[in-house]
Amino acid sequence: MTAPRPRPAEPKPAERHAAEPRPAASGAVPPVEGRPLPVPDAVSAAYWDAAARHVLTTARCARCRAFAVPPDQVCPACGSSDPGFAFEEVSGRGVVRSWTVVRQSNLAGFAADVPFYLVDVELVEQPELRMIGRLLDGAAAGPRLGAPVAVAFEDVAPGVAVPAFRLAGTP
Amino acid sequence: MSPGSGARGRVAIVGHGHSQVWRHAPRALGAVAVDTARAAIEDAGLKPSDIDGFVTAPLFPTAGAHTVEDGVSTVTAQWLADHLGAAARYAAGFQGIGQLPGAVALAVGAIVSGAADHVLLHRALHNPPGRYHGNPMRTAGGAQQWTAPQGYFGPLPMIALPYNEYLQRHGARREAMATVVAEARKNGARIPWSYWYGKPLSPDDYLSAPMISDPVCRYDCDLPVDGVAAFVLTSAERARDLPHRPVHIAGCASAAPPRHRLPLHWPLDDIMAAGTGLVGRLWEAAGVRPGEVDLPQLYDGFSPFVYFWLEALGLCPIGEAHRFVQDGRIDSDLPGGLPVLSGGGALGNGRMHGVPQMLECYLQLSGRAGPRQRARATVGVACQSSPHFGGAVVYTAEPT
Ligand SMILES: [Zn+2]
């Protein structure tokens, strides 16, 4: 597919660095200040526990075995009102279906992070199973439709990690 | 009888009122709503005591941490009935998205069922002090835990994802949208109560604005405002005795529940699949064919919705809207132009949700559009929100 990418007007050379999406914090980078932290509940606690160990899980219906992002009171696939959703480890692999570059965030806690990429990713486990996360290495080449990605994690506070993505094949 | 056609042509709009549109109103929103309601009732040739039904959609659509207070940041149907001193037999609010089409359906139901004879339908929009969508949240529980921790929040990334998906898939360039935004602002600049009165926007101005959430810039978004609109609806029979030419409601359709997704995640395929379903039900309910529509007023709260509605309504092929809007084909000043934004839309009036679309259908089809009155305006469609979450109403000059 050779569709042109929607690029903003090229920033002036002096501004170029500032206008490029920044790599997000990950790994050993100190905790990010001010970002909204997830509040696990009875359903999601297992998801956030796994994320803290840098393991991506997805809710799966005990009745029909379909994945759902996010889980719901009723299974979106089979309609069971007792879906018994449990979080199961998934590959974390997927493809980019769309993306944006956030240059102003409505969340005050992201003021220091802009601009950053968000990618809409379809996971390989199931058609149309889609997640949204930051692209941690977005400053390099930028995404394209169908680009393979793999899950990565941002450590945002002690014991709290948020799933994100990297372009697959990049170090 | 086709599905949805049970009330076809049986209810009509007989009058309207519209406040000034301000960035911040000089008086409380409720006070503006009372004045606007009185003006609409008088316009319809009625007295407040004739109004026995009140309908609205009271949503205050902000992602920010603002208080919702009746009469201040929102105006419910019950609040307006109480403060107008009317003896309401019926007061109801539509709680879905696609607020005006949803409220029109409530009003039609009330009139056809006999729950009310004369219904005042209003929409009051508020722009609170401070940033409209800005939110200082430090924790994200409930549904937002799945999106806010990674910075997916608010309506701009929401619309940026399907818009970019559209550009990438169809080989479109964001420059093509300049004609859409300029058309809305050209028409809005001629409307005396519009926030943008006297302030058109050139394609060059549009293209020089910086990105906020690529490929969306500020001019792709309507501006939050304070403003109120009101319409009076009654049965087609009673409408014949009132002063203005009635405009009939041929059919309504609201979106079916879309596919289960993350909060504010609107993939392009979801929008178009559910939108195509909505439009099929709309034509069936209204008994009109797409080719009969001479006034398709498209929703433009975010500019990409214009593409999505053009394609969902079948006014151009899928993937072609970015080309269709060029070369004067949506210029309402040209004899051959399709008037999709002749009422200025939300981009040309301010964030009045579906009001500009509904009002333009009413004004044109009743012959009351003044200097911009079109020679031929017989079948109008007023759209609101995204095709997969919103709704649409077909209006006709004749009862059909
Ligand atoms: Zn299931």
XYZ file of C-alpha atoms and ligand atoms in Angstrom:
572
model
C 0.000 0.000 0.000
C 1.500 3.261 -1.100
C -0.962 5.682 0.437
C 0.721 8.889 1.542
C 0.966 9.401 5.247
C -0.746 12.435 6.759
C 2.334 14.351 7.743
C 2.166 17.747 9.364
C 3.979 20.535 7.626
C 7.659 19.881 8.141
C 8.855 21.680 11.249
C 11.622 24.194 10.814
C 15.036 22.639 11.414
C 15.455 24.377 14.749
C 12.095 23.032 15.904
C 12.429 19.629 14.369
C 13.610 17.841 17.435
C 10.924 19.272 19.678
C 8.159 18.437 17.213
C 9.052 14.783 16.837
C 7.243 12.315 19.038
C 9.369 11.491 22.010
C 10.359 8.016 23.025
C 8.351 7.152 26.123
C 9.784 6.140 29.460
C 10.376 2.428 29.808
C 12.577 -0.056 31.577
C 14.887 1.607 34.056
C 13.711 5.157 33.415
C 12.499 6.824 36.633
C 8.743 6.878 37.311
C 6.702 9.395 35.343
C 5.145 12.095 37.506
C 1.481 12.899 37.335
C 0.147 10.381 34.836
C -3.150 8.783 35.816
C -2.472 5.431 37.405
C -4.871 2.526 36.935
C -7.097 1.591 39.864
C -7.444 -2.188 39.698
C -10.828 -3.622 40.638
C -12.046 -7.129 41.348
C -12.134 -7.926 37.636
C -9.005 -6.142 36.449
C -6.611 -6.906 39.315
C -5.192 -9.925 37.497
C -4.551 -7.824 34.384
C -2.591 -5.179 36.267
C -0.723 -7.788 38.333
C 0.435 -9.433 35.108
C 1.283 -6.071 33.527
C 3.485 -5.250 36.502
C 5.460 -8.405 35.609
C 5.535 -7.207 31.949
C 3.098 -9.873 30.833
C 0.196 -8.904 28.586
C -3.075 -10.666 29.284
C -6.523 -10.368 27.741
C -9.894 -11.242 29.211
C -11.276 -14.512 27.848
C -14.843 -15.773 28.168
C -15.043 -19.080 30.020
C -18.136 -20.047 27.995
C -17.139 -19.381 24.358
C -13.371 -18.791 24.758
C -13.531 -15.487 22.858
C -11.279 -12.654 23.961
C -12.785 -9.298 24.875
C -11.070 -5.913 25.247
C -12.133 -4.781 27.761
C -14.170 -7.409 29.612
C -17.842 -6.615 30.070
C -20.712 -7.767 32.268
C -22.057 -9.798 29.341
C -19.782 -11.544 26.844
C -19.813 -9.506 23.616
C -19.229 -12.670 21.579
C -21.684 -15.243 22.971
C -23.999 -13.112 25.091
C -23.392 -15.095 28.256
C -24.444 -13.133 31.337
C -22.064 -15.285 33.360
C -18.966 -15.095 31.173
C -16.457 -15.847 33.950
C -13.840 -13.704 32.237
C -10.289 -14.647 33.179
C -7.125 -12.923 32.018
C -4.938 -15.182 29.919
C -1.482 -14.422 28.624
C -1.397 -13.450 24.947
C 1.493 -13.088 22.532
C 1.513 -9.317 22.561
C 1.979 -9.387 18.801
C -0.254 -7.477 16.448
C -0.467 -5.064 13.551
C -1.048 -1.332 13.406
C -4.576 -0.427 12.253
C -4.218 3.313 12.858
C -2.282 5.843 14.880
C -2.166 9.443 16.012
C 0.447 11.798 17.407
C -0.848 13.470 20.559
C 0.594 16.989 20.691
C -1.749 18.403 23.326
C -3.253 16.045 25.880
C -6.489 16.638 27.764
C -4.844 14.772 30.615
C -2.763 17.238 32.583
C -0.463 14.413 33.672
C 0.770 13.915 30.117
C 1.875 17.518 29.612
C 5.538 16.550 29.848
C 5.125 13.589 27.488
C 3.780 15.302 24.376
C 4.171 14.761 21.537
C 3.752 10.989 21.616
C 2.378 8.286 19.338
C -0.680 6.218 20.117
C -1.262 3.126 18.004
C -4.489 1.208 17.422
C -3.319 -2.411 17.336
C -5.153 -5.534 16.228
C -3.769 -8.447 18.223
C -2.991 -11.679 16.388
C -5.098 -13.798 18.743
C -8.474 -12.899 17.250
C -9.833 -10.797 14.354
C -10.767 -7.273 15.430
C -9.307 -7.739 18.919
C -7.945 -4.240 19.251
C -5.974 -2.372 21.891
C -4.646 1.166 22.049
C -1.225 1.907 23.461
C 1.723 4.216 23.148
C 4.356 3.437 20.570
C 7.534 3.614 22.588
C 9.973 3.888 19.686
C 7.780 6.148 17.593
C 10.396 8.829 17.070
C 12.356 6.590 14.733
C 10.455 5.856 11.539
C 6.827 6.229 12.510
C 4.186 3.549 11.989
C 2.395 2.508 8.830
C -0.789 0.533 8.273
C -0.216 -3.153 8.913
C 3.164 -2.675 10.560
C 3.874 -5.522 12.978
C 4.264 -4.530 16.604
C 5.054 -6.284 19.860
C 3.982 -5.391 23.364
C 6.308 -3.421 25.616
C 5.756 -1.931 29.036
C 6.153 1.444 30.653
C 7.002 1.329 34.346
C 5.062 4.337 35.553
C 5.198 3.844 39.336
C 6.500 1.244 41.745
C 4.624 -1.946 40.951
C 2.641 -0.343 38.114
C 3.385 -0.948 34.435
C 1.248 0.074 31.492
C 1.198 -1.973 28.285
C 2.513 -0.216 25.178
C 4.017 -1.314 21.862
C 7.207 -1.286 19.838
C 7.572 -1.747 16.114
C 8.517 -5.401 15.737
C 12.069 -5.962 14.633
C 13.362 -2.772 16.225
C 15.744 -3.276 19.131
C -45.988 -0.799 6.458
C -42.201 -0.643 6.503
C -40.355 -0.776 9.822
C -40.142 2.591 11.504
C -42.770 4.183 9.263
C -45.657 4.227 11.766
C -45.407 7.963 12.397
C -44.362 8.990 8.889
C -45.489 12.536 8.180
C -47.780 12.688 11.219
C -45.703 15.231 13.183
C -44.410 18.604 12.035
C -42.176 21.427 13.194
C -44.190 24.639 13.402
C -41.814 27.169 14.918
C -38.316 27.787 16.175
C -36.120 29.977 18.333
C -32.365 30.366 18.534
C -30.260 32.329 20.978
C -27.090 34.158 20.195
C -24.119 31.780 20.282
C -21.484 32.987 22.707
C -18.131 31.726 23.893
C -19.599 32.437 27.354
C -23.160 33.696 27.718
C -23.730 36.857 29.763
C -26.556 35.115 31.669
C -27.167 31.638 33.033
C -27.903 28.993 30.423
C -31.331 28.339 31.947
C -32.340 31.965 31.569
C -31.275 31.899 27.927
C -33.254 28.687 27.481
C -36.434 30.271 28.869
C -36.106 33.244 26.503
C -35.408 30.984 23.542
C -38.355 28.729 24.396
C -40.692 31.733 24.649
C -39.464 32.970 21.267
C -40.062 29.573 19.650
C -43.566 29.299 21.118
C -44.454 32.776 19.902
C -42.966 31.993 16.500
C -45.289 28.985 16.293
C -48.293 31.209 17.014
C -48.859 29.575 20.395
C -48.815 30.535 24.086
C -46.707 28.867 26.794
C -49.938 27.452 28.224
C -50.446 25.548 24.943
C -47.219 23.601 25.451
C -47.886 20.348 27.282
C -44.782 18.383 26.325
C -41.067 19.069 26.838
C -38.276 17.093 25.267
C -34.519 17.480 25.167
C -31.232 15.617 25.305
C -29.443 17.125 28.289
C -25.949 15.713 27.726
C -23.086 18.014 28.712
C -20.469 16.417 26.502
C -17.210 17.217 28.243
C -14.340 14.973 29.239
C -13.297 17.580 31.787
C -13.930 17.535 35.519
C -16.847 19.976 35.381
C -19.910 20.032 37.602
C -23.221 19.285 35.953
C -25.857 21.638 37.325
C -29.379 21.890 35.962
C -30.134 25.378 34.677
C -26.434 26.267 34.590
C -24.378 23.735 32.656
C -27.331 21.750 31.327
C -31.068 22.352 30.985
C -33.328 19.335 31.361
C -36.853 19.118 29.989
C -38.312 19.164 33.500
C -36.268 22.249 34.448
C -37.478 24.152 31.416
C -41.102 23.100 31.973
C -40.908 24.242 35.600
C -39.307 27.584 34.782
C -41.556 28.348 31.849
C -44.563 27.888 34.091
C -46.132 25.454 31.684
C -48.506 22.667 32.651
C -46.436 19.805 31.252
C -48.116 16.464 30.805
C -44.895 15.011 29.442
C -41.216 15.819 30.026
C -38.463 13.515 28.820
C -34.770 13.489 27.985
C -32.976 11.356 25.418
C -29.885 9.852 26.986
C -28.065 8.390 23.996
C -25.655 9.945 21.535
C -27.157 11.588 18.479
C -29.033 13.832 20.840
C -31.282 15.777 18.498
C -32.477 12.868 16.352
C -33.101 10.968 19.584
C -35.051 13.871 21.049
C -37.062 14.272 17.826
C -38.063 10.612 18.081
C -39.215 11.175 21.673
C -41.287 14.161 20.591
C -42.841 12.261 17.684
C -43.713 9.410 20.018
C -45.269 11.746 22.553
C -47.446 13.453 19.935
C -48.515 10.347 18.049
C -49.314 8.519 21.296
C -51.275 11.448 22.646
C -48.977 11.919 25.630
C -48.658 15.545 24.534
C -50.188 17.762 21.844
C -47.633 20.556 21.505
C -44.048 19.645 22.322
C -41.218 22.078 22.893
C -37.928 20.443 21.925
C -34.830 22.291 23.044
C -31.076 21.843 23.183
C -28.906 23.904 25.513
C -25.120 23.724 25.165
C -22.673 25.083 27.686
C -19.033 26.043 27.623
C -17.733 25.992 31.199
C -14.981 28.262 32.455
C -11.533 26.721 32.077
C -10.511 24.074 29.580
C -13.488 22.218 28.119
C -11.971 18.742 28.112
C -8.957 19.308 30.368
C -8.783 16.824 33.215
C -6.312 16.669 36.103
C -7.127 13.056 37.020
C -4.309 11.199 38.778
C -6.068 7.849 38.928
C -8.167 5.992 36.380
C -10.717 3.451 37.573
C -13.656 1.771 35.892
C -13.757 1.900 32.116
C -11.039 4.550 31.934
C -8.404 2.253 33.449
C -8.149 0.616 30.024
C -7.248 3.805 28.160
C -6.263 6.794 30.317
C -3.039 5.288 31.780
C -1.521 5.212 28.287
C -2.776 8.702 27.403
C -5.785 7.748 25.278
C -8.316 10.266 26.511
C -10.748 12.843 25.198
C -12.373 13.240 21.813
C -9.391 14.354 19.717
C -7.471 11.077 19.761
C -10.899 9.424 19.447
C -11.552 11.039 16.070
C -7.891 11.111 14.998
C -7.659 7.306 14.879
C -10.527 6.618 12.438
C -9.663 9.741 10.442
C -6.079 8.620 9.987
C -7.346 5.123 9.197
C -9.483 6.725 6.464
C -6.584 8.750 5.050
C -4.266 5.768 5.006
C -6.741 3.303 3.571
C -8.121 5.541 0.844
C -4.940 7.376 -0.089
C -6.420 10.690 1.004
C -4.538 13.752 2.159
C -5.619 15.913 5.059
C -5.322 18.939 2.757
C -8.556 17.785 1.096
C -10.499 18.723 4.237
C -9.763 22.422 3.756
C -12.706 22.748 1.365
C -15.080 21.189 3.928
C -14.052 23.445 6.788
C -14.015 26.543 4.577
C -17.537 25.716 3.317
C -18.876 25.405 6.871
C -17.236 28.637 7.971
C -18.330 30.496 4.820
C -21.952 29.668 5.565
C -21.654 30.178 9.302
C -20.122 33.600 8.721
C -23.468 34.694 7.207
C -25.622 33.585 10.142
C -26.193 36.494 12.524
C -26.379 34.415 15.727
C -23.354 32.257 14.852
C -20.248 32.579 16.966
C -18.378 32.775 13.666
C -20.608 35.496 12.168
C -18.513 37.610 9.829
C -15.501 35.328 10.357
C -14.981 32.938 7.440
C -11.897 30.741 7.309
C -9.784 30.358 4.200
C -8.291 27.025 3.120
C -4.846 28.547 3.710
C -5.759 29.451 7.292
C -6.947 25.901 7.803
C -3.792 24.405 6.402
C -1.490 26.599 8.448
C -2.922 25.501 11.801
C -0.701 23.166 13.818
C -1.727 19.602 14.574
C -3.244 18.838 17.970
C -3.649 15.096 17.506
C -2.477 14.177 14.001
C -4.173 14.467 11.529
C -6.571 16.730 13.481
C -5.983 20.459 13.930
C -8.100 22.940 15.870
C -10.177 23.867 12.835
C -11.314 20.271 12.440
C -13.115 20.664 15.771
C -16.160 22.750 16.604
C -15.723 25.389 19.283
C -17.436 24.919 22.658
C -20.054 27.623 23.156
C -23.072 28.672 25.159
C -26.240 28.596 23.098
C -29.816 27.368 23.034
C -32.190 26.372 20.266
C -35.849 25.408 20.558
C -38.439 23.989 18.182
C -42.170 23.517 18.551
C -43.641 20.280 17.219
C -47.241 19.218 16.888
C -49.425 16.915 14.830
C -49.667 17.469 11.085
C -53.401 18.151 11.529
C -52.931 20.874 14.140
C -49.993 22.294 12.184
C -52.291 23.288 9.334
C -53.914 25.953 11.522
C -50.641 27.583 12.611
C -49.015 30.553 10.885
C -45.917 29.020 9.290
C -45.664 26.340 6.660
C -45.048 23.117 8.623
C -42.070 20.845 7.989
C -42.895 17.185 8.408
C -40.875 14.471 10.052
C -40.806 11.609 7.586
C -38.623 9.249 9.592
C -35.956 8.906 12.265
C -33.172 6.420 12.824
C -30.764 6.097 15.708
C -27.606 4.038 15.675
C -27.696 0.438 16.755
C -25.287 -0.439 19.570
C -21.848 -0.627 17.976
C -19.313 -3.390 18.466
C -17.916 -3.699 21.974
C -14.762 -1.603 22.190
C -12.502 0.295 24.519
C -13.929 3.638 25.671
C -13.878 6.158 22.790
C -12.371 3.623 20.403
C -14.123 4.134 17.066
C -12.484 2.078 14.310
C -13.419 3.166 10.805
C -15.013 -0.185 9.961
C -17.290 0.083 13.011
C -18.381 3.561 11.954
C -19.172 2.601 8.393
C -20.792 -0.773 9.124
C -23.180 0.580 11.748
C -23.664 3.794 9.776
C -24.737 1.892 6.679
C -27.255 0.004 8.795
C -28.609 3.222 10.263
C -29.031 4.806 6.867
C -30.867 1.772 5.492
C -33.344 1.987 8.365
C -33.661 5.732 7.817
C -34.714 5.418 4.164
C -37.111 2.622 5.053
C -38.712 4.619 7.861
C -38.997 7.792 5.806
C -40.032 6.208 2.521
C -37.585 8.277 0.509
C -34.720 7.297 -1.752
C -31.260 8.862 -1.413
C -31.641 10.520 -4.816
C -34.676 12.471 -3.579
C -32.712 14.266 -0.868
C -31.934 17.816 -1.914
C -30.796 19.082 1.488
C -28.450 16.579 3.201
C -27.216 18.446 6.277
C -24.206 16.475 7.452
C -22.834 16.459 10.958
C -19.466 18.126 11.324
C -18.677 18.394 15.030
C -15.380 16.922 13.871
C -14.727 17.461 10.184
C -14.098 13.762 9.318
C -17.738 13.062 10.133
C -18.608 14.851 6.880
C -16.737 12.186 4.914
C -18.247 9.379 6.951
C -21.832 10.648 6.505
C -21.359 11.401 2.792
C -20.355 7.793 2.266
C -22.814 6.212 4.732
C -25.713 8.106 3.130
C -24.616 6.868 -0.276
C -24.035 10.374 -1.615
C -20.671 9.216 -2.928
C -18.872 5.861 -3.073
C -16.931 4.550 -0.067
C -13.452 6.043 0.015
C -14.370 8.842 -2.399
C -15.637 11.588 -0.077
C -12.252 13.330 0.044
C -12.447 13.715 -3.737
C -16.192 14.365 -3.871
C -15.923 17.493 -1.690
C -13.553 19.201 -4.153
C -14.245 21.392 -7.186
C -17.365 23.075 -5.843
C -19.445 19.943 -5.478
C -20.411 20.875 -1.897
C -20.458 24.644 -2.473
C -23.994 25.716 -1.537
C -23.564 28.913 -3.548
C -23.228 27.031 -6.835
C -26.338 25.824 -8.673
C -24.950 22.302 -8.948
C -23.440 22.173 -5.464
C -24.861 19.707 -2.947
C -25.755 21.820 0.131
C -24.282 19.583 2.844
C -23.232 22.427 5.159
C -25.493 25.268 4.013
C -26.603 25.869 7.609
C -22.989 26.326 8.641
C -22.896 23.125 10.680
C -21.152 22.935 14.013
C -17.865 24.141 12.525
C -19.588 27.303 11.280
C -21.852 28.009 14.287
C -20.121 26.629 17.355
C -20.714 23.401 19.285
C -24.504 23.383 18.958
C -24.474 19.634 18.266
C -27.169 18.742 15.737
C -28.974 22.077 15.949
C -27.568 23.722 12.798
C -28.486 20.678 10.712
C -32.039 20.452 12.074
C -32.574 24.198 11.873
C -31.403 24.397 8.274
C -33.811 21.620 7.314
C -36.629 23.491 9.041
C -35.794 26.919 7.606
C -35.242 25.751 4.024
C -38.203 23.387 3.855
C -40.558 25.961 5.392
C -39.306 28.636 3.000
C -37.953 30.748 5.860
C -34.207 30.648 5.113
C -34.054 34.309 4.092
C -31.168 35.342 1.842
C -29.889 31.776 1.571
C -33.293 30.278 0.708
C -32.796 27.652 -1.974
C -35.031 27.460 -5.031
C -35.598 23.775 -4.431
C -35.698 22.307 -0.923
C -38.157 19.440 -0.520
C -36.437 16.593 1.324
C -33.836 17.254 4.016
C -31.735 14.986 6.200
C -30.291 16.219 9.491
C -27.470 14.057 10.827
C -25.808 14.100 14.190
C -22.701 12.587 15.750
C -20.888 9.647 14.228
C -22.889 7.391 11.895
C -22.325 4.482 14.303
C -23.330 6.283 17.499
C -25.660 9.024 16.348
C -28.831 9.429 14.412
C -30.539 11.130 11.532
C -33.968 12.507 10.681
C -35.611 12.945 7.280
C -37.740 16.074 6.917
C -40.134 16.775 4.081
C -41.949 19.881 2.946
C -45.025 17.800 2.165
C -46.563 15.346 4.648
C -45.656 12.436 2.237
Zn -18.511 -15.688 25.442
